[in-house]
Structure formats: C-alpha cells, structure tokens
Coordinates of C-alpha atoms and ligand atoms in Angstrom, one line a residue:
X659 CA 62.9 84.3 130.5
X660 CA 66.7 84.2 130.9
X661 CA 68.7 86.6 131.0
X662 CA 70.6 85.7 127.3
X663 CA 66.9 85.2 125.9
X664 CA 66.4 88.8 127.3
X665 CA 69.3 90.4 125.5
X666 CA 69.3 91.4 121.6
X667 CA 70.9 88.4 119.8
X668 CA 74.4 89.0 119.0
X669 CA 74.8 89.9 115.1
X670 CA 77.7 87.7 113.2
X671 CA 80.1 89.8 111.4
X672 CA 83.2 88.3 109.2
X673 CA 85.6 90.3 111.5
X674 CA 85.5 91.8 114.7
X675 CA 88.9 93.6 116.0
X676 CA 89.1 94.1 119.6
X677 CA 91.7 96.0 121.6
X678 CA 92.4 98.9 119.6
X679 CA 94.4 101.2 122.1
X680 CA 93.7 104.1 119.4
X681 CA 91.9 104.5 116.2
X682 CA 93.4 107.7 114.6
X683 CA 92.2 108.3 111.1
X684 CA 91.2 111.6 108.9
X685 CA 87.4 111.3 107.8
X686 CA 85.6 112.1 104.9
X687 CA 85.5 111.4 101.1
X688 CA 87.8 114.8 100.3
X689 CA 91.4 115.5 100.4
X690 CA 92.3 117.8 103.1
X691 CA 93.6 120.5 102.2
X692 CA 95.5 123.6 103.7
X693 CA 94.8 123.4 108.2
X694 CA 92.2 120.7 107.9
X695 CA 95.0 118.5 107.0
X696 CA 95.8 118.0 110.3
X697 CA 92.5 117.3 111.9
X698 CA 92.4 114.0 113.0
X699 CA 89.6 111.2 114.7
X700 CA 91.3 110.1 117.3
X701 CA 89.3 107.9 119.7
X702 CA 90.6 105.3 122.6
X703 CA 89.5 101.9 123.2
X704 CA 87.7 101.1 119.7
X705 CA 86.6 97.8 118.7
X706 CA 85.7 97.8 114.5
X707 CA 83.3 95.5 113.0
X708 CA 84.1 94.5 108.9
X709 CA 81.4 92.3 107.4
X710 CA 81.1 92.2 103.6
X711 CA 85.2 93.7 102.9
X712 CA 83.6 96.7 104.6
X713 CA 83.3 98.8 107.5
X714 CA 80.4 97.9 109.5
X715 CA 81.1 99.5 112.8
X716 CA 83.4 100.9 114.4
X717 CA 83.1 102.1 118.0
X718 CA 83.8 102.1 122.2
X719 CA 84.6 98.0 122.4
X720 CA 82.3 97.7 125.4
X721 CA 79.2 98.8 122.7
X722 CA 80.8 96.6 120.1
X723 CA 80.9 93.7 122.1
X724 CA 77.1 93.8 122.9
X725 CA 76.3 93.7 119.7
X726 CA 78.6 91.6 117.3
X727 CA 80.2 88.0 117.0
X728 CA 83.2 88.2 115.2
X729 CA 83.3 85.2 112.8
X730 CA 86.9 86.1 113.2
X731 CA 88.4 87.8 115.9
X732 CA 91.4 89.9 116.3
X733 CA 93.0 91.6 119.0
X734 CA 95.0 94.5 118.3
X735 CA 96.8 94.4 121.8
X736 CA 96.2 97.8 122.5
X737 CA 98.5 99.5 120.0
X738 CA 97.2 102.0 117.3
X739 CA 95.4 100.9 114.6
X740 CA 95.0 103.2 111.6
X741 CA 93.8 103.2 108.1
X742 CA 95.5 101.0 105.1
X743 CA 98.1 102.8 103.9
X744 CA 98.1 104.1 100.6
X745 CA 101.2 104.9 98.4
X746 CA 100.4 107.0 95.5
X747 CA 103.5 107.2 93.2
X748 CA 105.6 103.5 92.8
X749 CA 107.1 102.1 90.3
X750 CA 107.5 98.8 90.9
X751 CA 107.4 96.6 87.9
X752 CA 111.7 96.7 87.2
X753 CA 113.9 93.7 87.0
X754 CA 117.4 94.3 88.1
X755 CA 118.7 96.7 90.7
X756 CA 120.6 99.8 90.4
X757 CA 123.0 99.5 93.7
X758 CA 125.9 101.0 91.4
X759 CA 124.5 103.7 90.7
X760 CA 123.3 104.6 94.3
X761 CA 127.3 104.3 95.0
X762 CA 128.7 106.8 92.2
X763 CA 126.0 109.3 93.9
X764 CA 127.7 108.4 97.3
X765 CA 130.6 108.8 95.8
X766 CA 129.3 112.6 93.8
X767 CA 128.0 111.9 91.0
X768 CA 124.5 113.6 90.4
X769 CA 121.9 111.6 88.8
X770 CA 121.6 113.6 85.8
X771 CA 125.4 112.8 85.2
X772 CA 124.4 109.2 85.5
X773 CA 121.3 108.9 83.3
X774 CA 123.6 111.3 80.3
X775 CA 126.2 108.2 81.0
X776 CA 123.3 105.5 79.9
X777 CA 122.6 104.6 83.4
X778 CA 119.3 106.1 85.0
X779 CA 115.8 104.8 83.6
X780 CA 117.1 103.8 80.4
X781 CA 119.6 101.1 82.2
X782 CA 116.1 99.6 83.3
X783 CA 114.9 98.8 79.9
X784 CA 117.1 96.1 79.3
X785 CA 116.0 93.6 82.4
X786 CA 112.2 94.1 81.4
X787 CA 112.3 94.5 77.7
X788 CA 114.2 90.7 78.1
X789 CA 111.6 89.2 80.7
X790 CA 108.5 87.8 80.2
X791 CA 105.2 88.9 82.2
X792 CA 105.9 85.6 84.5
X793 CA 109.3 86.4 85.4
X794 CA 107.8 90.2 85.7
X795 CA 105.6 89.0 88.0
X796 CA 107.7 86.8 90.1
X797 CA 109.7 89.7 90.9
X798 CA 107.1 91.9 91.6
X799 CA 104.7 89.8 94.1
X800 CA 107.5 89.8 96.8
X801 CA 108.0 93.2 96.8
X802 CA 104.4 93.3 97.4
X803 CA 104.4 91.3 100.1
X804 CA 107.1 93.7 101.8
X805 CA 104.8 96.7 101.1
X806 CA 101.9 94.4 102.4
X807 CA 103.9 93.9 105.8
X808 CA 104.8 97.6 106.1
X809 CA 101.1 98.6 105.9
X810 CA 100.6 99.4 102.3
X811 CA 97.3 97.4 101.1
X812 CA 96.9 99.9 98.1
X813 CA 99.8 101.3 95.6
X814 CA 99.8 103.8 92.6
X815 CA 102.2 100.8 90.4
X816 CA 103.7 102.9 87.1
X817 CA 105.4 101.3 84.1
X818 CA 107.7 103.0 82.1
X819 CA 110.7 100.5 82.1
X820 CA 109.2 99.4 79.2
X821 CA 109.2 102.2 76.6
X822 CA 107.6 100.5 73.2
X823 CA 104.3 100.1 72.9
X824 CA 104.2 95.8 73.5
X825 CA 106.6 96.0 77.1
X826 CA 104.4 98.5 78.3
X827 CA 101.3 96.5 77.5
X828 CA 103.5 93.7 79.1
X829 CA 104.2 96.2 82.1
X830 CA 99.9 97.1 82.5
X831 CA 99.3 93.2 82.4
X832 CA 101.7 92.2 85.1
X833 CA 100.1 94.8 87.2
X834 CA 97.1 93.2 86.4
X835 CA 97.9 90.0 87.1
X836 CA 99.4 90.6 90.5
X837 CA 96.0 92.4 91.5
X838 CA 94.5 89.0 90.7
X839 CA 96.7 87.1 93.0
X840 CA 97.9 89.5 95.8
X841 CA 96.4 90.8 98.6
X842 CA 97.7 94.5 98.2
X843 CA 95.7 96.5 95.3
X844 CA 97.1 98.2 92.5
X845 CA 96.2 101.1 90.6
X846 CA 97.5 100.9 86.7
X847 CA 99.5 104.0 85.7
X848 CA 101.2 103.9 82.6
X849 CA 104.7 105.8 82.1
X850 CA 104.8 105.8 78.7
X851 CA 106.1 109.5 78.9
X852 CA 109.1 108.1 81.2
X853 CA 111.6 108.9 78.7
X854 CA 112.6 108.7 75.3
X855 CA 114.3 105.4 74.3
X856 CA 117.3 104.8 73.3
X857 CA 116.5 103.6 70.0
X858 CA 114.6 107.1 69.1
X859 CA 117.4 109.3 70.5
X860 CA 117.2 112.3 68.8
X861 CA 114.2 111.5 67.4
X862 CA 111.8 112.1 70.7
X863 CA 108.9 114.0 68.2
X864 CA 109.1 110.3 66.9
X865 CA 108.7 108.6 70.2
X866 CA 105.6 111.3 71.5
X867 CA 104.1 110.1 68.0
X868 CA 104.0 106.4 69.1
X869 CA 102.8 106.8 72.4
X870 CA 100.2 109.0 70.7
X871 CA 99.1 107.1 68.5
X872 CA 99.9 103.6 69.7
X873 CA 100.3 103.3 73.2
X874 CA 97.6 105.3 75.0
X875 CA 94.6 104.1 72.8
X876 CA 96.0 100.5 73.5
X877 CA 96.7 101.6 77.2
X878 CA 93.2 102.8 77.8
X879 CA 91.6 99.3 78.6
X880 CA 94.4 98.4 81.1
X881 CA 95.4 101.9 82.8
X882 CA 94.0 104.1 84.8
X883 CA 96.1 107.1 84.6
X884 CA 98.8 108.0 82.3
X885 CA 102.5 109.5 83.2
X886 CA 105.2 112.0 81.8
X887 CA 108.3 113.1 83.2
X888 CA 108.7 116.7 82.4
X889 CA 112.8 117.6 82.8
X890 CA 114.0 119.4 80.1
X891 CA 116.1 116.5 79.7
X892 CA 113.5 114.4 79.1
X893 CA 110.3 115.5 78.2
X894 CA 110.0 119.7 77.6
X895 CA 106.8 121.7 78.7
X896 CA 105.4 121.2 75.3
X897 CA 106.3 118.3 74.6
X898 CA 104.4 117.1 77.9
X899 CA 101.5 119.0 77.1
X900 CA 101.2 117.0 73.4
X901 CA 101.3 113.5 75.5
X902 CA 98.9 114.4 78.3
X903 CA 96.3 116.0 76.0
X904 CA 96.3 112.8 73.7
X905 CA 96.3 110.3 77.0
X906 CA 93.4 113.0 78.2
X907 CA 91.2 112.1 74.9
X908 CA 91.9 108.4 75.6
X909 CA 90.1 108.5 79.1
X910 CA 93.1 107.9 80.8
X911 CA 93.9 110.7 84.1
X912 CA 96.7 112.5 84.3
X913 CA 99.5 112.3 86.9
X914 CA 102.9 113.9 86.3
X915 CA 106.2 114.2 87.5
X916 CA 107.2 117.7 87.8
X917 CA 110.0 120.5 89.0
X918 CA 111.8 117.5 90.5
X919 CA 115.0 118.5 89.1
X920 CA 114.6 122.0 88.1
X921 CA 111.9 124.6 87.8
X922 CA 110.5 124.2 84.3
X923 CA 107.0 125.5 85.1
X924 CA 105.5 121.6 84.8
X925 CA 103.3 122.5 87.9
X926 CA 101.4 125.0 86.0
X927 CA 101.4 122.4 83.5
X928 CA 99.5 119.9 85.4
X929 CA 97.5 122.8 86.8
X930 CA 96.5 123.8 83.6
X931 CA 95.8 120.2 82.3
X932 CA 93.5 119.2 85.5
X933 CA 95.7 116.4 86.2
X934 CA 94.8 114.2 88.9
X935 CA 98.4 115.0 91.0
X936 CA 101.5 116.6 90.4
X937 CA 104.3 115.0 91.8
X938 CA 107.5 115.5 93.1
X939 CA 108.0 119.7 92.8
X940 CA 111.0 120.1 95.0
X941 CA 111.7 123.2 92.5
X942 CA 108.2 124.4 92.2
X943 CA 107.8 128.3 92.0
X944 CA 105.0 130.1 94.3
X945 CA 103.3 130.4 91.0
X946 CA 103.1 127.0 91.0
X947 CA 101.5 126.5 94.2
X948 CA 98.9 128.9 93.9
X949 CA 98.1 127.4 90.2
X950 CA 97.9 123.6 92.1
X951 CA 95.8 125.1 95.1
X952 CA 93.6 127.2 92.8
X953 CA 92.7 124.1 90.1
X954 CA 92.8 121.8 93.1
X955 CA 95.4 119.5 91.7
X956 CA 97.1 117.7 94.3
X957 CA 100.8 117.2 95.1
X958 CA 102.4 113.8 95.4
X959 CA 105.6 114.5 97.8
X960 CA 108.4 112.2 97.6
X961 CA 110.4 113.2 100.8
X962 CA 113.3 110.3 100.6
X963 CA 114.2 111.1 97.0
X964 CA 115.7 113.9 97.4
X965 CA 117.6 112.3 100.3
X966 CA 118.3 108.8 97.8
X967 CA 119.5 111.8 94.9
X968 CA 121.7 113.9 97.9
X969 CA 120.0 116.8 96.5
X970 CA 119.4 119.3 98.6
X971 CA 116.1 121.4 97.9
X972 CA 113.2 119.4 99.2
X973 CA 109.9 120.3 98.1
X974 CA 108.2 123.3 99.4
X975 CA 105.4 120.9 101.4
X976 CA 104.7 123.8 104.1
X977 CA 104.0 126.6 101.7
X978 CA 101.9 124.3 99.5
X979 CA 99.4 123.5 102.9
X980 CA 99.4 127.2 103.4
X981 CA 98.0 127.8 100.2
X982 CA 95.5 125.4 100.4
X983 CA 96.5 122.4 98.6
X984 CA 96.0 118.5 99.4
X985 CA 99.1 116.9 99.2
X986 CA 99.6 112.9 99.3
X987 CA 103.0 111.3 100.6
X988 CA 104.6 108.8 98.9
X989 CA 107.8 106.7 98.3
X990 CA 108.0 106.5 95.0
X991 CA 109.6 102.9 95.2
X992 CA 111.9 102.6 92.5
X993 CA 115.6 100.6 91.4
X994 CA 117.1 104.2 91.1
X995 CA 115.7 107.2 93.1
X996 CA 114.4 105.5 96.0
X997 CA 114.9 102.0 96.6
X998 CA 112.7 101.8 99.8
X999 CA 108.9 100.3 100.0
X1000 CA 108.1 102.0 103.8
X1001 CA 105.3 105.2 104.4
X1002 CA 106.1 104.5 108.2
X1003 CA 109.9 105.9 106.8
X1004 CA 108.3 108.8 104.4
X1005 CA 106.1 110.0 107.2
X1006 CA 109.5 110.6 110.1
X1007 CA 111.2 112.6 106.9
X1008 CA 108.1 114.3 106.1
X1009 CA 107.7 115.4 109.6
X1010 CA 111.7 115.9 110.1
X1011 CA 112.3 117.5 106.3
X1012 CA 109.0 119.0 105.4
X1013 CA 107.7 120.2 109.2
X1014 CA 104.9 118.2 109.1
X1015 CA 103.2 116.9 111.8
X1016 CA 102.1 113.5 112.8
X1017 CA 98.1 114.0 111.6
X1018 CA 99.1 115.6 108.6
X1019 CA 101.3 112.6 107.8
X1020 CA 99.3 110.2 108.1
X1021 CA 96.5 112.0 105.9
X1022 CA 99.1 112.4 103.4
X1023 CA 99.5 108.8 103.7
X1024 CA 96.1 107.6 103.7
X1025 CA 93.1 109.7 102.5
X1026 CA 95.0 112.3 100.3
X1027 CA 97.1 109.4 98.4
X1028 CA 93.6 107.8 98.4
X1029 CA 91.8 110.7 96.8
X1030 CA 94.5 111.5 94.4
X1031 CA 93.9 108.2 92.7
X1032 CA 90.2 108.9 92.9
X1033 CA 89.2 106.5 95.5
X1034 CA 88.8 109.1 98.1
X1035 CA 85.2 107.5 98.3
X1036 CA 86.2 103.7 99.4
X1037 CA 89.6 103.8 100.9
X1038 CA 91.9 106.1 103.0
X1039 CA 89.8 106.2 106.1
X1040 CA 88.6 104.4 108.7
X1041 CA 84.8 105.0 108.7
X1042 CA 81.4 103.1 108.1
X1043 CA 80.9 101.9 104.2
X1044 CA 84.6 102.3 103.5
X1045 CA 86.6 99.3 102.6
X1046 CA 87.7 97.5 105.6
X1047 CA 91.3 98.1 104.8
X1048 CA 93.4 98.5 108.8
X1049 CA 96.3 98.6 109.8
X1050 CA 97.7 97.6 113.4
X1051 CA 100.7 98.5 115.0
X1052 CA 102.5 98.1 118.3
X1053 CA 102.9 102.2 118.4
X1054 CA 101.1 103.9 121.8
X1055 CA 99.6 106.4 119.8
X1056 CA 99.5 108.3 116.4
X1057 CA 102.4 110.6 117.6
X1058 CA 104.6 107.8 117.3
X1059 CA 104.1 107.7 113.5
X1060 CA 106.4 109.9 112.9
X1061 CA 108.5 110.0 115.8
X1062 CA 110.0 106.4 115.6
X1063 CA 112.7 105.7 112.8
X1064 CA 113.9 102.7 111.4
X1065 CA 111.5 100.0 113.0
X1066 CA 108.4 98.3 111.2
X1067 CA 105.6 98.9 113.6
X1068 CA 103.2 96.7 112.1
X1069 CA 101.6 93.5 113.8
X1070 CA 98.9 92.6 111.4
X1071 CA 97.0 94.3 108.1
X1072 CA 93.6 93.8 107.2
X1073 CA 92.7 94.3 103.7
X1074 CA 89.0 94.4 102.5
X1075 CA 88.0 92.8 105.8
X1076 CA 90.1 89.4 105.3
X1077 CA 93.5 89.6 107.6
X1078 CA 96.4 89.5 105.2
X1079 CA 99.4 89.8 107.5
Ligands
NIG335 O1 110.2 109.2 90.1 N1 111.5 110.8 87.9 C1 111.4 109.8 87.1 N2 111.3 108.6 87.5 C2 111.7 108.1 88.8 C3 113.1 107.6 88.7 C4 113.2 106.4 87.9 C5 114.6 105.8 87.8 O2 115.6 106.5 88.0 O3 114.6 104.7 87.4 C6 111.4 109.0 89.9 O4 112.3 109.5 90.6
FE336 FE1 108.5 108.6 90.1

C-alpha cells in the first residue's frame, strides 16, 4: 500500500480558507451581556472549512489541511479574520443627499432647528415618494456594495422615507428586491412611525390611525420588525405606545428609537413593550437602564451620530454593560444623521467615546447586532453550523479593530460560504 492509499481520503468542501493569522470571534447563540461581553475566541493559525453556506470546520490549519480539499481556496495572508459584520439600525432606502444640512450643523444649527425648518426626515419624502422601486433600487444596490466591501454581509435596512401606506410598501419591496440580487442580506424593518407627514400636520392622531390600520396589517407579509421614533417632537410616549401595540398584534417585532434627543422615558417604553432593541438612548435615565437590563431588551448604540448631530451627550454605553445589558453597535447609515456605511469606523468611536474595548466592539458588532434581529442562532459568530459569513482583513490582530482609524481593512468577505469581495 502507498503511503496516499494509507491516509484517510481528503473530504471536498465548497471553501477552504487557509492562513488565518487570527480567528477572533464571540461564541454562542446569546447576546452578551454585562462582563461576558468582552470574552472573546481568539485562536492563531486557523484554517475554516464552509461546505453547504455553512461552517463546517474551523480549526489549527495543519489539522484542516489533512482533512479537506477546498473546492475553492482562499488564503487570508495571515491577517485577522472575523465574523460577518452585522449592522443593526440603517436606513438606507433614500434618494437624494442631505450635504446642506450637514453644513448649517457645521455652521450651528441643531438638527431639531433644521427638521422645524422642513428640512430633516421630511426633506426625504420628496426624492422617494417621486421614484419608482427600480430607481429605489438602483440607488440602493451600490451602497450595498460599499457596506459589502467594508465587511457588512448583513444590515437591519428601515423605511420611513416613505410615510403613506403605498411608498412604504414601495420601500419593504425594494428591500426585497435587493435581497434577491445582492450579496449582503437585509432584514425588513418598517418605519412607518418615522414621523408624521407633512400632509397630516397637526393631525398626527390621523396619521397613527393609518399606520394602524393600513400600514402594519399590509406591512406584516414584507417586514420583520416595525419602527417609531419617540421625540416629543415627533412621536410622544403614548402615542408610541398606540403604534407599537398595533404593529405588536400584527406579528411584526418591535425596535425603537429612543432618548436620542432628550429623555422622554421611551427606554422604559421599549422595556415595557418587550421590544426587540432600543436604540440610540444618549439621554437615557438609570431607570432606563435597569428597566432594558431587567426585560433583557437590547440597546442599539449609534456612536457617530451624536458626532454627525455635534451633540454632545453620547449614550451611557458603560453603565448600560454594568447593569447587564447586551448592547449591539451600529451606524445607523442615513442622508441626515449619519452619512457613513463603516462598523470598522463605529467600533474606534465606540472604543474612543464609549470606553469600550476591542472584544466588546466587535461583539457589539457581530453577535449582539445579530441577536437583536433574532438571528443570534445563524449569524454573528464564527462557529460550526453557523452561516459561513467571514470577514478578512489585513489587521495583525483583533486589537487593531479599534485602534486603526480611517482605513478599510478588508481584503475579501465571504458570505454564506460563496466569496463576495
Ligand atoms: O436614526 N432618528 C430618526 N431617524 C434617523 C434620522 C433620519 C434623518 O434625519 O433622515 C436617525 O438618526
Ligand atoms: Fe435611525
């Protein structure tokens, strides 16, 4: 007998990727809450089999290599390779830009001056009230392609540029359309609750009626959560409560954008309600917190927006871990509070703004934003069974994630075991 008759036949895999200097990933189908936040796998010179869009193996290369034959083979050139990212609060389905705006905050303006002056969210409604879902959706699959090459394989993608019942529909059905044809995976949220349009001013009780009655029932089939911004500008504590508890009996989950501007109490809202995250909470009270941590309703941070707004209370991210909450990271990609697509940017602020450290960035980024959309179970980790979704970079180590500013780090992103970029 030969030696290569001797061995255990090599199994064929769809994917193997050699060379991983460093696998650093959070485990486990839970968010990570309060110290566990920042425990981290870290493991050196890892080779990861995907077969199937999944995680076969993943292990020491020299095992790996005795074992499979990549169909496909990458080689990660020794830099750190961690999971798909995940961005859990975007809203990315907008036509025009909003550049003006940024420069009258430059220039001292706060943003609730702007929006009062017709500018804000309702100066949105315009560009995709007018477009069709093609046009909608030519806009929208490049911006995918730039989270794509910044490491984002799955987004949270809201509406609420919309704001009657048939452009949101429109809104739900470009998302839709775009998870048909792009590589990065989006999860419906509908912002119906975004604000109240123009044509009901003074009317809102009007508005809260239609999206009620109208827009969630339709908005079921297509969404997966539903969305209110509580302000007492825009939508009041009750008011919130009336259009969560109707998208509630719809099926739809709850996510909610809350004490972003000032502290309304929408934190024990959410708390209350169950919701699946609340977000923002630069404003939230310690009663807050310990409502979030006690009904385990996670946080969605958005460290550049205060930065974008040049306001300066940033949300409370240290105290919120200290009382044993989960919290995600996110962008929040949008024409007018944040006009920037990149976690690798919202993990350095987190870590500069918010004192976290590297791990607990990149769980924020990965397996919290994955578990506050409830796919805790197939994404945000790097571990058997899971989606093969990977990201490689040039960076030494994990450290690096949030230490380096300003660069894209990526070299290549793996989504569901096919390589994307
Ligand atoms: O998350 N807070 C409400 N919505 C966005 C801003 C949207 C806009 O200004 O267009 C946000 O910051
Ligand atoms: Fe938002």
């Amino acid at each position: 007998m030969t030696a290569q008759s001797n061995s255990e036949p090599l199994q064929e895999v769809e994917l193997l990727v050699t060379g991983v200097g460093e696998l650093a990933t959070p485990l486990g189908q839970e968010p990570l809450s309060g110290s566990s936040m920042g425990r981290l796998s870290v493991q050196k010179g890892i080779a990861v089999a995907c077969d199937g869009g999944r995680f076969l193996a993943i292990g020491p290369e020299a095992d790996l290599a005795g074992r499979f034959r990549g169909r496909e083979t990458l080689d990660a050139g020794g830099g750190l390779a961690i999971p798909g990212l995940v961005d859990s609060h975007t809203h990315p389905v907008f036509l025009g830009t909003r550049e003006g705006e940024f420069e009258q905050r430059v220039a001292g303006r706060s943003y609730v001056e702007i929006a009062a002056a017709g500018g804000g969210i309702r100066s949105s409604l315009e560009g995709v009230r007018a477009s069709t879902e093609l046009l909608l959706l030519e806009v929208l699959l490049p911006r995918l392609d730039r989270f794509l090459q910044l490491g984002t394989t799955t987004i949270e993608a809201k509406t609420g540029y919309g704001l009657t019942v048939a452009d949101e529909l429109k809104g739900l059905d470009v998302i839709a359309a775009a998870n048909r044809s792009h590589a990065v995976e989006l999860i419906p949220t509908c912002l119906g609750g975004h604000d109240v349009p123009p044509e009901f001013k003074g009317r809102a009780e009007e508005w809260i009626d239609v999206v009620c009655q109208e827009l969630w029932p339709a908005a079921a089939s297509k969404a997966a959560f539903a969305d209110v911004f509580t302000e007492s500008h825009v939508f009041g504590l009750e008011a919130s409560r009336r259009l969560m508890e109707s998208a509630r009996e719809q099926g739809l989950g709850l996510r909610m954008h809350v004490d972003q501007l000032t502290s309304l109490g929408g934190a024990e809202l959410a708390a209350e309600l169950g919701a699946a995250s609340a977000d923002h909470l630069e404003h939230v009270s310690d009663h807050g917190i310990a409502a979030l941590a006690e009904r385990g309703v996670q946080p969605v941070l958005c460290p550049l927006v205060p930065l974008y707004l040049r306001e300066a209370q940033e949300a409370p991210a240290r105290r919120m871990i200290e009382a044993g909450c989960a919290p995600a990271l996110s962008t929040d990609f949008n024409p007018g509070s944040c006009y920037c697509m990149s976690l690798f940017e919202v993990m350095t602020w987190a870590a500069l703004r918010y004192g976290m450290s590297a791990a607990e960035a990149l769980t924020g980024t990965t397996l919290n934003a994955a578990c506050s959309l409830g796919l805790g179970h197939e994404l945000g980790s790097v571990e058997v069974g899971k989606r093969a979704d990977l990201v490689l970079t040039d960076l030494p180590n994990h450290t690096h994630l949030t230490y380096e500013l300003g660069r894209n780090p990526v070299r290549r992103v793996i989504k569901g075991g096919v390589v994307a970029q």
